[in-house]
Structures are given as structure tokens and as C-alpha cells.
Tab-separated table of C-alpha atoms and ligand atoms in Angstrom:
chain	number	residue	atom	x	y	z
L	1	MET	CA	-0.035	-0.317	-0.150
L	2	LYS	CA	1.172	3.592	-0.627
L	3	ILE	CA	1.304	5.873	2.170
L	4	ALA	CA	2.051	9.570	2.665
L	5	ILE	CA	3.081	10.963	5.752
L	6	ILE	CA	2.914	14.829	6.153
L	7	GLY	CA	5.299	16.178	8.984
L	8	THR	CA	8.695	14.049	10.056
L	9	GLY	CA	8.572	14.517	13.637
L	10	TYR	CA	8.658	12.487	16.938
L	11	VAL	CA	5.265	11.016	15.335
L	12	GLY	CA	5.661	11.103	11.657
L	13	LEU	CA	9.117	9.932	11.346
L	14	PRO	CA	9.017	6.952	13.670
L	15	THR	CA	5.652	6.055	12.044
L	16	GLY	CA	6.689	6.108	8.568
L	17	VAL	CA	9.537	4.216	9.599
L	18	GLY	CA	7.323	1.516	10.905
L	19	LEU	CA	4.870	1.425	8.230
L	20	ALA	CA	7.926	0.813	5.902
L	21	GLU	CA	9.043	-1.987	8.167
L	22	LEU	CA	5.552	-3.503	7.685
L	23	GLY	CA	6.013	-3.512	4.115
L	24	HIS	CA	4.194	-0.822	2.957
L	25	GLN	CA	5.909	2.040	0.576
L	26	VAL	CA	6.044	5.297	2.359
L	27	VAL	CA	6.857	8.749	1.510
L	28	CYS	CA	7.904	11.166	4.106
L	29	ILE	CA	6.623	15.016	3.218
L	30	ASP	CA	8.090	18.059	5.061
L	31	ARG	CA	8.337	21.566	4.235
L	32	GLU	CA	11.834	21.732	5.961
L	33	LEU	CA	14.317	20.962	2.959
L	34	SER	CA	17.381	21.105	5.342
L	35	LYS	CA	15.759	17.972	7.556
L	36	ILE	CA	14.633	16.325	3.897
L	37	GLU	CA	18.365	16.491	3.086
L	38	LYS	CA	19.651	14.991	5.921
L	39	LEU	CA	16.814	12.294	5.890
L	40	ARG	CA	17.809	11.238	2.379
L	41	GLN	CA	21.056	10.745	3.583
L	42	GLY	CA	19.889	8.346	6.249
L	43	VAL	CA	20.557	10.767	8.848
L	44	VAL	CA	17.559	10.963	11.731
L	45	THR	CA	16.880	14.309	13.017
L	46	LEU	CA	15.923	13.168	16.753
L	47	TYR	CA	16.969	10.524	19.012
L	48	GLU	CA	14.668	7.425	19.076
L	49	ASP	CA	16.483	4.171	19.955
L	50	GLY	CA	16.564	1.641	17.175
L	51	LEU	CA	15.089	4.267	14.542
L	52	ALA	CA	18.452	4.871	12.652
L	53	GLU	CA	18.879	1.170	12.205
L	54	LEU	CA	15.233	0.591	10.576
L	55	LEU	CA	15.617	3.900	8.863
L	56	THR	CA	18.660	2.476	7.109
L	57	LYS	CA	17.209	-0.805	6.120
L	58	ASN	CA	14.039	0.614	4.857
L	59	MET	CA	15.801	2.967	2.811
L	60	ALA	CA	18.037	0.093	1.277
L	61	SER	CA	15.292	-1.906	0.270
L	62	GLY	CA	13.192	1.303	-1.149
L	63	ASN	CA	10.432	1.026	1.025
L	64	ILE	CA	10.785	4.792	2.792
L	65	SER	CA	11.504	7.898	0.477
L	66	PHE	CA	11.486	11.783	1.539
L	67	THR	CA	10.302	14.801	-0.237
L	68	THR	CA	9.428	18.389	0.104
L	69	SER	CA	6.704	18.453	-2.512
L	70	MET	CA	3.445	17.666	-1.347
L	71	ALA	CA	2.287	16.733	-4.758
L	72	ASP	CA	5.109	14.109	-5.599
L	73	GLY	CA	4.411	12.701	-2.119
L	74	VAL	CA	0.461	12.251	-1.958
L	75	LYS	CA	0.621	11.002	-5.409
L	76	ASP	CA	-1.078	7.515	-5.955
L	77	ALA	CA	-1.302	7.289	-1.822
L	78	ALA	CA	-3.911	5.242	-0.650
L	79	VAL	CA	-3.468	7.187	3.057
L	80	VAL	CA	-2.412	10.354	3.506
L	81	ILE	CA	-1.369	10.462	7.367
L	82	ILE	CA	-1.290	14.094	8.851
L	83	ALA	CA	1.705	13.952	11.656
L	84	VAL	CA	2.148	17.812	11.752
L	85	GLY	CA	2.606	19.708	15.149
L	86	THR	CA	-0.487	21.535	17.279
L	87	PRO	CA	1.237	23.187	19.697
L	88	PRO	CA	-0.462	25.396	22.509
L	89	HIS	CA	-1.678	28.727	21.795
L	90	PRO	CA	0.522	31.113	24.272
L	91	VAL	CA	-2.360	33.116	26.224
L	92	THR	CA	-5.522	30.595	25.823
L	93	HIS	CA	-3.466	27.329	25.436
L	94	GLU	CA	-5.886	25.845	23.075
L	95	ALA	CA	-4.327	23.822	20.183
L	96	ASP	CA	-3.024	25.817	17.234
L	97	LEU	CA	-4.240	24.113	14.524
L	98	ARG	CA	-2.479	26.386	11.588
L	99	TYR	CA	-0.538	23.505	10.552
L	100	ILE	CA	-3.266	20.952	10.439
L	101	TYR	CA	-5.374	23.501	8.080
L	102	ALA	CA	-2.174	24.204	5.788
L	103	ALA	CA	-1.500	20.557	5.076
L	104	ALA	CA	-5.434	19.929	4.539
L	105	CYS	CA	-5.416	23.010	2.369
L	106	GLU	CA	-2.419	22.025	0.264
L	107	LEU	CA	-3.385	18.581	-0.029
L	108	ALA	CA	-7.164	19.306	-0.988
L	109	PRO	CA	-6.432	19.778	-4.785
L	110	LEU	CA	-4.144	17.082	-5.087
L	111	LEU	CA	-7.018	14.534	-4.196
L	112	ASP	CA	-7.772	13.243	-7.428
L	113	HIS	CA	-8.679	9.372	-6.485
L	114	TYR	CA	-10.287	7.886	-3.528
L	115	THR	CA	-7.966	8.578	-0.524
L	116	VAL	CA	-8.091	8.018	3.327
L	117	VAL	CA	-7.064	11.417	5.111
L	118	ALA	CA	-6.096	10.010	8.650
L	119	ASN	CA	-5.344	12.619	11.313
L	120	LYS	CA	-2.503	11.500	13.800
L	121	SER	CA	-2.185	14.713	15.603
L	122	THR	CA	-3.542	15.532	18.561
L	123	VAL	CA	-6.452	17.519	17.585
L	124	PRO	CA	-9.493	19.338	19.503
L	125	VAL	CA	-12.809	17.436	19.086
L	126	GLY	CA	-14.258	18.385	15.720
L	127	THR	CA	-11.723	19.098	13.720
L	128	GLY	CA	-11.733	16.066	11.725
L	129	ASP	CA	-15.101	18.000	10.644
L	130	MET	CA	-13.565	21.013	10.125
L	131	VAL	CA	-10.503	19.532	7.782
L	132	GLU	CA	-13.575	17.603	5.983
L	133	ASN	CA	-15.562	20.390	5.212
L	134	LEU	CA	-12.114	22.243	4.187
L	135	ILE	CA	-11.375	19.752	1.580
L	136	VAL	CA	-14.942	19.560	0.183
L	137	LYS	CA	-14.845	23.334	-0.047
L	138	THR	CA	-11.110	23.328	-1.810
L	139	ASN	CA	-12.034	20.543	-4.110
L	140	HIS	CA	-15.609	19.634	-5.315
L	141	GLN	CA	-14.233	16.611	-6.773
L	142	ALA	CA	-12.674	15.350	-3.918
L	143	GLN	CA	-13.456	11.473	-3.015
L	144	CYS	CA	-11.914	11.176	0.516
L	145	ASP	CA	-12.773	10.070	4.322
L	146	VAL	CA	-11.205	12.254	6.767
L	147	ILE	CA	-10.593	9.871	9.725
L	148	SER	CA	-8.838	10.202	13.338
L	149	LEU	CA	-6.232	7.946	13.863
L	150	PRO	CA	-4.574	9.096	17.460
L	151	GLU	CA	-1.343	8.252	18.065
L	152	PHE	CA	-0.183	6.505	21.593
L	153	LEU	CA	3.563	6.376	20.918
L	154	ARG	CA	5.819	7.511	24.185
L	155	GLU	CA	9.077	9.525	23.096
L	156	GLY	CA	12.159	7.304	23.306
L	157	PHE	CA	10.202	3.992	23.159
L	158	ALA	CA	8.501	5.155	19.857
L	159	VAL	CA	9.754	2.335	17.873
L	160	HIS	CA	8.601	-0.497	20.710
L	161	ASP	CA	5.266	1.097	21.217
L	162	PHE	CA	4.824	1.140	17.021
L	163	PHE	CA	5.225	-2.562	16.639
L	164	CYS	CA	3.599	-3.413	20.048
L	165	PRO	CA	0.756	-1.203	20.889
L	166	ASP	CA	-1.681	-1.881	23.317
L	167	ARG	CA	-4.811	-0.712	21.064
L	168	ILE	CA	-5.327	1.144	17.671
L	169	ILE	CA	-8.457	3.799	17.748
L	170	ILE	CA	-9.772	4.186	14.551
L	171	GLY	CA	-12.090	7.079	14.378
L	172	ALA	CA	-14.317	6.623	11.334
L	173	ASN	CA	-17.466	8.022	10.357
L	174	SER	CA	-17.307	5.486	7.059
L	175	GLU	CA	-16.785	1.656	6.615
L	176	ARG	CA	-14.941	1.939	3.636
L	177	ALA	CA	-12.100	3.923	5.288
L	178	SER	CA	-11.932	1.741	8.598
L	179	LYS	CA	-11.494	-1.584	6.111
L	180	VAL	CA	-8.632	0.889	4.210
L	181	ILE	CA	-6.777	1.510	7.689
L	182	MET	CA	-7.373	-2.342	8.900
L	183	ASP	CA	-5.444	-3.214	5.703
L	184	MET	CA	-2.973	-0.766	6.458
L	185	TYR	CA	-2.348	-2.604	9.951
L	186	ARG	CA	-2.797	-5.842	8.981
L	187	PRO	CA	0.564	-6.853	8.821
L	188	LEU	CA	1.412	-5.517	12.298
L	189	LEU	CA	-1.753	-7.322	13.855
L	190	GLU	CA	-0.083	-10.534	12.388
L	191	ARG	CA	2.975	-10.070	13.779
L	192	ASN	CA	1.147	-9.473	17.299
L	193	THR	CA	-0.984	-12.513	16.734
L	194	ASP	CA	0.291	-15.530	18.737
L	195	ASN	CA	-0.313	-19.440	17.789
L	196	ALA	CA	-3.400	-19.647	19.455
L	197	GLY	CA	-4.781	-17.008	17.311
L	198	LYS	CA	-4.921	-14.240	20.102
L	199	CYS	CA	-3.697	-10.898	19.414
L	200	ALA	CA	-1.974	-8.706	21.538
L	201	THR	CA	-3.034	-5.391	20.171
L	202	THR	CA	-6.991	-4.487	20.489
L	203	VAL	CA	-8.530	-2.699	17.298
L	204	LEU	CA	-11.450	-0.648	18.426
L	205	LEU	CA	-13.469	1.566	15.569
L	206	VAL	CA	-15.148	4.678	16.916
L	207	SER	CA	-17.033	7.598	15.736
L	208	ARG	CA	-14.250	10.364	14.902
L	209	ARG	CA	-15.506	12.891	17.621
L	210	SER	CA	-15.125	9.947	20.278
L	211	SER	CA	-11.468	9.136	19.100
L	212	GLU	CA	-10.395	12.500	19.113
L	213	THR	CA	-11.452	12.327	22.673
L	214	ILE	CA	-9.907	9.338	23.524
L	215	LYS	CA	-6.475	10.792	22.744
L	216	TYR	CA	-7.152	13.772	25.424
L	217	ALA	CA	-8.751	11.791	28.138
L	218	ALA	CA	-5.742	9.129	27.994
L	219	ASN	CA	-3.275	11.741	28.124
L	220	SER	CA	-5.334	13.765	30.920
L	221	PHE	CA	-5.924	10.466	32.896
L	222	LEU	CA	-2.298	9.894	32.746
L	223	ALA	CA	-0.957	12.941	33.592
L	224	THR	CA	-3.411	12.960	36.545
L	225	LYS	CA	-1.791	9.585	37.855
L	226	ILE	CA	1.279	10.980	37.920
L	227	HIS	CA	0.035	14.310	39.682
L	228	PHE	CA	-1.805	11.684	42.169
L	229	ILE	CA	1.516	9.799	42.957
L	230	ASN	CA	3.498	13.201	43.042
L	231	GLU	CA	0.999	14.223	45.778
L	232	MET	CA	0.975	11.010	47.777
L	233	ALA	CA	5.103	11.436	47.632
L	234	ASP	CA	4.609	14.975	49.622
L	235	PHE	CA	2.065	12.895	52.255
L	236	CYS	CA	4.677	10.198	52.568
L	237	GLU	CA	7.301	12.667	53.506
L	238	LYS	CA	5.506	14.195	56.327
L	239	THR	CA	4.168	10.379	57.419
L	240	GLY	CA	7.207	8.570	57.516
L	241	ALA	CA	6.137	6.465	54.701
L	242	ASP	CA	7.878	5.832	51.806
L	243	ILE	CA	6.392	6.026	48.357
L	244	GLY	CA	8.357	3.457	46.763
L	245	GLU	CA	6.629	0.896	48.863
L	246	VAL	CA	3.244	2.610	48.667
L	247	ALA	CA	3.413	2.820	44.494
L	248	GLN	CA	4.351	-0.713	44.425
L	249	GLY	CA	1.503	-1.617	47.016
L	250	MET	CA	-1.108	0.112	45.097
L	251	GLY	CA	0.348	-0.986	41.573
L	252	LEU	CA	-0.162	-4.511	42.647
L	253	ASP	CA	-3.988	-3.883	42.216
L	254	ARG	CA	-4.466	-4.986	38.303
L	255	ARG	CA	-7.515	-2.206	38.651
L	256	ILE	CA	-4.786	0.332	39.365
L	257	GLY	CA	-1.946	-0.981	37.509
L	258	ASP	CA	1.898	-0.079	38.368
L	259	SER	CA	2.578	2.110	35.348
L	260	PHE	CA	2.623	6.096	36.068
L	261	LEU	CA	3.086	5.611	39.626
L	262	THR	CA	6.876	7.038	39.756
L	263	PRO	CA	6.834	10.630	41.119
L	264	GLY	CA	9.195	13.268	40.109
L	265	PRO	CA	9.263	16.950	39.555
L	266	GLY	CA	6.282	17.133	37.422
L	267	PHE	CA	4.964	15.568	33.878
L	268	GLY	CA	7.041	17.674	31.048
L	269	GLY	CA	7.472	17.278	27.648
L	270	SER	CA	5.087	18.346	24.233
L	271	CYS	CA	2.035	16.309	25.324
L	272	PHE	CA	0.911	15.963	28.447
L	273	PRO	CA	1.458	19.448	29.617
L	274	LYS	CA	-0.198	20.959	26.270
L	275	ASP	CA	-3.283	18.142	26.097
L	276	THR	CA	-4.316	18.823	29.661
L	277	MET	CA	-4.499	22.689	28.816
L	278	ALA	CA	-6.394	21.937	25.568
L	279	LEU	CA	-8.796	19.696	27.085
L	280	ASP	CA	-9.592	22.233	29.860
L	281	PHE	CA	-9.702	24.717	27.465
L	282	MET	CA	-12.510	22.610	25.275
L	283	ALA	CA	-14.251	22.325	28.417
L	284	ARG	CA	-14.556	25.589	29.319
L	285	GLN	CA	-15.685	26.336	25.769
L	286	ASN	CA	-18.588	23.772	26.128
L	287	ASN	CA	-19.702	24.909	29.555
L	288	VAL	CA	-18.119	22.016	31.546
L	289	GLU	CA	-15.828	21.908	34.775
L	290	LEU	CA	-12.928	19.548	34.699
L	291	LYS	CA	-12.073	20.085	38.274
L	292	LEU	CA	-9.740	17.372	38.541
L	293	VAL	CA	-7.948	18.099	35.121
L	294	ARG	CA	-7.273	21.884	36.263
L	295	ALA	CA	-5.887	20.721	39.699
L	296	THR	CA	-3.719	18.337	37.974
L	297	ILE	CA	-2.701	21.615	35.733
L	298	GLU	CA	-2.255	23.714	38.459
L	299	GLY	CA	-0.335	21.128	40.905
L	300	ASN	CA	2.096	20.252	38.482
L	301	ARG	CA	3.186	23.874	37.637
L	302	SER	CA	3.690	24.722	41.342
L	303	ARG	CA	5.336	21.285	41.784
L	304	MET	CA	8.623	22.232	39.661
L	305	GLU	CA	8.856	25.750	41.305
L	306	LYS	CA	8.606	23.450	44.950
L	307	MET	CA	11.478	21.407	43.279
L	308	ALA	CA	13.549	24.307	42.847
L	309	ASP	CA	12.853	25.702	45.982
L	310	THR	CA	14.431	22.662	47.451
L	311	ILE	CA	17.309	23.319	45.459
L	312	ILE	CA	17.515	27.111	46.323
L	313	SER	CA	17.183	26.485	50.302
L	314	SER	CA	20.090	23.880	50.226
L	315	LEU	CA	22.324	26.561	48.637
L	316	GLU	CA	21.836	28.820	51.473
L	317	HIS	CA	24.930	30.468	53.062
L	318	ILE	CA	26.944	29.246	50.181
L	319	GLU	CA	28.493	32.712	48.614
L	320	HIS	CA	29.194	31.685	44.844
L	321	PRO	CA	27.173	28.311	44.705
L	322	VAL	CA	27.562	25.685	42.069
L	323	VAL	CA	25.024	23.207	41.185
L	324	GLY	CA	26.066	19.931	39.453
L	325	VAL	CA	22.622	18.892	37.405
L	326	LEU	CA	22.164	15.527	36.002
L	327	GLY	CA	19.402	15.524	33.347
L	328	LEU	CA	18.233	18.275	30.875
L	329	ALA	CA	15.428	15.882	28.610
L	330	PHE	CA	11.876	16.059	29.873
L	331	LYS	CA	12.274	12.327	30.601
L	332	ASN	CA	14.955	9.431	29.850
L	333	GLY	CA	15.061	8.054	26.162
L	334	THR	CA	15.136	11.129	24.473
L	335	ASP	CA	16.656	14.207	23.559
L	336	ASP	CA	13.595	16.190	23.524
L	337	CYS	CA	14.099	19.423	25.991
L	338	ARG	CA	10.705	20.789	25.140
L	339	VAL	CA	8.685	21.686	28.315
L	340	SER	CA	10.970	19.445	30.354
L	341	PRO	CA	10.590	20.031	34.161
L	342	ALA	CA	14.699	20.180	34.210
L	343	MET	CA	14.965	22.949	32.066
L	344	GLN	CA	11.950	24.643	33.734
L	345	ILE	CA	13.735	24.058	37.127
L	346	ILE	CA	17.284	25.483	35.921
L	347	GLU	CA	15.632	28.448	34.601
L	348	TYR	CA	13.478	29.243	37.960
L	349	LEU	CA	17.032	28.585	39.780
L	350	LEU	CA	18.857	31.161	37.370
L	351	CYS	CA	16.042	33.792	38.139
L	352	LYS	CA	15.978	33.457	41.687
L	353	THR	CA	19.625	32.950	42.791
L	354	PRO	CA	21.703	35.537	40.662
L	355	LYS	CA	25.025	34.135	41.698
L	356	VAL	CA	24.400	30.576	41.278
L	357	ARG	CA	26.313	28.776	38.607
L	358	LEU	CA	25.425	25.202	36.598
L	359	LYS	CA	27.497	22.223	35.647
L	360	VAL	CA	25.039	20.229	33.610
L	361	PHE	CA	24.946	16.822	31.763
L	362	ASP	CA	22.499	14.689	29.585
L	363	PRO	CA	23.211	11.716	27.914
L	364	LYS	CA	21.235	12.791	24.931
L	365	ALA	CA	20.011	16.444	25.155
L	366	MET	CA	23.190	18.378	25.298
L	367	ASP	CA	22.733	20.084	21.699
L	368	ASN	CA	18.964	20.688	22.455
L	369	ALA	CA	19.315	22.083	25.911
L	370	ARG	CA	22.508	24.301	24.284
L	371	LEU	CA	20.069	25.661	21.934
L	372	ILE	CA	17.327	26.634	24.290
L	373	PHE	CA	20.275	28.466	26.738
L	374	GLN	CA	21.478	30.217	24.411
L	375	GLU	CA	18.430	31.534	22.987
L	376	LYS	CA	17.575	32.703	26.995
L	377	GLY	CA	21.013	34.268	27.087
L	378	VAL	CA	21.885	32.133	30.267
L	379	THR	CA	25.001	30.083	28.537
L	380	ASP	CA	27.498	32.142	30.372
L	381	ARG	CA	26.500	30.734	34.053
L	382	ILE	CA	26.017	27.199	32.456
L	383	SER	CA	28.972	24.617	31.942
L	384	PHE	CA	28.369	22.032	29.755
L	385	CYS	CA	29.915	18.787	31.074
L	386	GLU	CA	31.261	15.909	28.971
L	387	SER	CA	30.267	13.126	31.463
L	388	MET	CA	27.950	12.649	34.342
L	389	SER	CA	31.038	12.623	36.935
L	390	ASP	CA	32.370	16.317	35.794
L	391	VAL	CA	29.059	17.474	37.239
L	392	ALA	CA	30.524	16.798	40.549
L	393	TYR	CA	34.085	18.923	40.327
L	394	ASP	CA	33.595	21.921	42.873
L	395	ALA	CA	29.938	21.418	42.863
L	396	ASP	CA	28.029	21.900	46.004
L	397	VAL	CA	24.762	20.290	45.459
L	398	LEU	CA	23.788	17.590	42.997
L	399	ALA	CA	20.475	17.403	41.468
L	400	VAL	CA	19.074	14.832	39.739
L	401	LEU	CA	16.278	16.013	37.383
L	402	THR	CA	15.824	13.544	34.518
L	403	GLU	CA	15.551	9.430	35.249
L	404	TRP	CA	18.182	8.235	32.846
L	405	ASN	CA	18.814	4.707	34.139
L	406	GLU	CA	22.888	5.401	33.704
L	407	PHE	CA	22.842	8.192	36.469
L	408	ARG	CA	21.912	5.070	38.788
L	409	GLN	CA	25.688	4.357	38.175
L	410	PHE	CA	26.915	7.147	39.483
L	411	ASP	CA	29.895	7.116	41.255
L	412	LEU	CA	28.845	8.724	44.368
L	413	ASN	CA	32.371	7.898	46.688
L	414	ALA	CA	34.248	9.440	43.874
L	415	ALA	CA	31.984	12.367	43.558
L	416	TYR	CA	32.328	13.012	47.455
L	417	LYS	CA	36.226	13.695	46.829
L	418	ASN	CA	35.401	16.181	44.153
L	419	MET	CA	32.679	18.362	45.401
L	420	ARG	CA	33.014	21.219	48.022
L	421	HIS	CA	29.999	20.581	49.993
L	422	HIS	CA	28.229	17.433	49.829
L	423	GLN	CA	24.380	17.652	48.918
L	424	ILE	CA	22.268	15.510	46.697
L	425	ILE	CA	18.739	16.530	45.570
L	426	ASP	CA	17.538	13.371	43.690
L	427	CYS	CA	13.905	14.406	42.217
L	428	ARG	CA	13.694	11.126	40.257
L	429	ASN	CA	14.553	8.481	43.309
L	430	LEU	CA	17.416	7.173	41.171
L	431	PHE	CA	20.145	6.780	44.156
L	432	ASN	CA	19.801	4.606	46.870
L	433	PRO	CA	19.385	6.996	49.967
L	434	HIS	CA	21.292	4.825	52.485
L	435	GLN	CA	24.057	4.179	49.797
L	436	ALA	CA	23.806	8.198	49.216
L	437	ARG	CA	24.129	8.784	53.178
L	438	ALA	CA	26.883	6.140	53.832
L	439	ALA	CA	29.012	7.435	51.142
L	440	GLY	CA	28.649	10.837	53.231
L	441	PHE	CA	26.277	12.976	51.337
L	442	SER	CA	23.151	14.486	52.952
L	443	TYR	CA	20.464	13.386	50.628
L	444	LYS	CA	16.725	14.156	49.887
L	445	GLY	CA	14.540	12.334	47.608
L	446	ILE	CA	10.993	12.288	46.898
L	447	GLY	CA	8.567	10.641	49.173
L	448	VAL	CA	11.466	8.975	50.730
L	449	HIS	CA	13.570	8.899	53.857
E	501	UGA	C1	2.938	10.331	26.103
E	501	UGA	C2	1.955	9.378	26.523
E	501	UGA	O1	2.455	8.397	27.265
E	501	UGA	C3	1.999	8.653	24.950
E	501	UGA	O2	1.268	7.331	24.840
E	501	UGA	C4	1.323	9.663	23.722
E	501	UGA	O3	1.444	9.059	22.320
E	501	UGA	C5	2.217	11.012	24.046
E	501	UGA	O4	2.254	11.435	25.374
E	501	UGA	C6	1.874	12.031	22.888
E	501	UGA	O5	0.494	12.449	23.389
E	501	UGA	O6	2.272	12.315	21.632
E	501	UGA	P1	5.487	11.012	26.061
E	501	UGA	O7	4.868	12.536	26.079
E	501	UGA	O8	6.411	10.613	25.026
E	501	UGA	O9	4.248	10.279	26.182
E	501	UGA	O10	5.960	10.577	27.404
E	501	UGA	P2	5.666	10.024	28.583
E	501	UGA	O11	6.507	8.709	28.863
E	501	UGA	O12	3.967	9.719	28.826
E	501	UGA	O13	6.206	11.228	29.980
E	501	UGA	C7	5.575	12.078	30.341
E	501	UGA	C8	5.858	12.790	31.122
E	501	UGA	O14	5.494	12.100	32.975
E	501	UGA	C9	7.726	12.935	31.688
E	501	UGA	O15	8.182	14.096	31.906
E	501	UGA	C10	7.927	11.660	32.442
E	501	UGA	O16	9.085	12.059	33.375
E	501	UGA	C11	6.451	11.648	33.344
E	501	UGA	N1	6.226	10.862	34.062
E	501	UGA	C12	6.162	9.705	33.656
E	501	UGA	C13	6.290	10.618	35.534
E	501	UGA	O17	6.821	11.916	36.458
E	501	UGA	N2	6.104	9.811	36.548
E	501	UGA	C14	5.776	8.498	35.692
E	501	UGA	O18	5.467	7.262	36.315
E	501	UGA	C15	5.971	8.518	34.269
């Protein structure tokens, strides 16, 4: 099947490569020539575990190609997937749909045969209707069905999640379109079916508006789950309980489940913060109050400041404080620093403590973080370290801000010798409190003692 994908970001590129690996003919379209040129040379433009290898393999087999031309890309395609960004409006926080509409306008006149236009971007409920109207208005002859095909990939685990999804949601008001999408995913469903004929992936056919809502509801629920465990961590800190034990005990109840119960400095990234705010905006537009979602948004915002304040209070009485920072990405497994709790904590720290200097390290996100710090004009107060052990030299406090697994191997004894003062603020509970204290540190984790 020939498939065109508009947008080569964190959703579009892994989806394109995954569909090519399933045996489809995929063309990825992006307006940015520099991106397309790199991809044509087999250079991945973002970090995703396993993506580079799959890209090389599928380029060699001719299953995937890249273009800046919408006309060339969508020619003869059975499915056109829209995977462009829907950033939040800076004031209202509603999803900004300009890239979706621009893609639909450019696509409409090119639709000269029956095509399924599948929207993978996270869009407000009713956007499918608007895209359909826009296409029909622009091209009366267009034969197409616009469907919602929400994406549930996690950044950093996109390749895994593409091939092993729990579910595929198809939001279509047309049976013909659902059949085409089922054909597109058939090779994936076959891979995930065991000898007894049981498939690990459930396909759910729903209306387009339900599908658009499922995406927001799922992300907001997960964000709320994280907010809940963060509040429980605060409770444990005061009561002498241990959040790790509490989360484990809760997670063993299958109705609750053990995932998304890890406390931290608040959720970040380009999805949860944006999608919770967009859902809240949509609810208010429809005169519905989503109090739980609002509490999650507000609690998460103040959580990052609370973490930064903890670091700031550890610097009291130090004249020229130096904070060693482990982690800049919004979570492990990615180079993405957008709406990263680590970056927000750092920004707050720099703003509130004029004399503080930072030594930072992240296994994958150094380049992206450097660009953001350069834009903000704060690089003169930041040293970019080559390795995790470097951050300890002459530091007064060590702050763990991203849950990279390799930080667990951090040599605490060596760090102790190299630091001026010996404090650890572990916002991800990566270190063992007893080992950290045995190495001589004053240790503060989240909801642990
Ligand atoms: C999220 C969803 O998990 C995906 O299903 C969805 O497809 C994606 O958004 C999207 O809408 O595109 P992602 O933003 O990549 O994926 O990251 P998550 O793994 O969900 O983590 C989000 C944030 O929550 C991170 O800052 C992470 O550190 C934090 N988190 C996660 C916790 O603090 N505790 C947890 O237990 C889990």
C-alpha cells in the first residue's frame, strides 16, 4: 500500500519508518528542506532508540523516501497521514491548528482518487469535521474520507510502541475508510498474533469525535495519575511512609496498574502539559468544568517551583554556589527538552539565585538544551559537561532531574571527593538513600526518608 505522511517529527518519522518496515511504500513529506536532505542521507533528525537502524534498512529496500513536495508525496497514496504539530496558543493554551489547516489546504486540490486522510496529530474534538469541510470546499471533486487515527507512541520508546501497541483506535464515520486502515495495520496485527490466534493489540472502531476525545482523555488521565502519585509522595514525606513501597502496593491492584506511579519533579514534554491545558480549554468552551484536570495542571506547575525551591534552600550560606545537574531532557530515552521539568527548574533557579552557576550533563539532550539556553541568553552561567562524573567537580549540590538509567551507576564515592559541599537532591529517586548517606552525603529524595 502506498502511504504518504505529512510531518517528520516525533510522531511522523517513527510512524513512517514503522509502516515501511511492515512492507508499505512510504513517502514522508516535510516543508523543511534541511530535514529532508538529512533524512535522504539516512541521518535521523531526532533521537529514538532503534530508529536509525530501521531507517537505513528501509531506505536500502526502497520502502521509504522523503520529499518536500506535497504533490509528489501524495501521488497515488491510498492513505495520507497528517502528523504535524499542534502547539499550544501562548495565552489561551488551546491547540493551534494552523499547520493542520495548511496541510489540508495544500492536500485538497491534489486528491484525484479515493484517499483516506488520517489525522494523527492531537487535535480538538470536531477538527476532523473542519478538515473535511475545508477539503470539500477547496475541491468539490475530492473523493476522500477524513478519519481520526490518534497516536499513543511515547517519545524515546516510539519504535517499540509502534510495533507493540496496546490498541489502535480508528475514528471513522465511514466503513470504507476503516477497511483501508485495517489493511494498513494487517501486517502489524499478524506479527502480534500468537499461535492460538490471540492478538496482543486490540483494534477499536469508534466515531471520529470519540476518537479525538480518547486521545485527550488518555493523556489527561495519565497526567492525573502522575500528579496523584506526586501528591502522595508529599504525604509520605510528612508521615514517614515510603512512596516506592506505597506505589508498589497500589500498583499490584490490577485495577490501578503499576505504570505511571513514579513520583518526580512533575510531568513534562510536548504532550501532557499541552493536552491537559487544551482539554481544559475545550471543556470551558463547552461550559463543562473539569476540576480534576485543572487541579492536575495547577499542581504540576507549582511542583516544579517547589523542586527548585528545595534546591535553592540547600544553597543558603554558600556565597558562590555551584549546582551539578544530572539530566536535561523531559524524561529518559529522548533528546527532547521541550517543556522539560529539568529545564524549567534550571530557569527558575537561575532567575531566583543570581550568583548560582550550573554544571549540566544529559546523555542525549546536550545539543537541544544548549540551543534553548543560548536563546534565553544564560549560557555564561552554565558549564556543559562531557560526562556525568564531571558535574561533581567543585559542585555544592547535585540535583538529579531526569530519570536516565545510567545515572544509577553514578560513582558517589568519587563524587564525594570532588565536591565542595555534599548534598544530593534526587528529584527522580534514582539513588539509594542509604548508600548516598553512607558515602557521606546529605540526601533528599521524593517521598522517601
Ligand atoms: C505521552 C503518552 O505517554 C503517549 O502515550 C502519547 O502518545 C504521547 O504523550 C503523545 O501524546 O504524543 P510522552 O510525552 O512521550 O508520551 O512521555 P511519557 O512517557 O508519557 O512521560 C511524560 C512525562 O511524565 C515525563 O516528564 C515523565 O518523566 C513523567 N512521568 C511519567 C512521571 O513523572 N512519572 C511516571 O510514572 C511516568
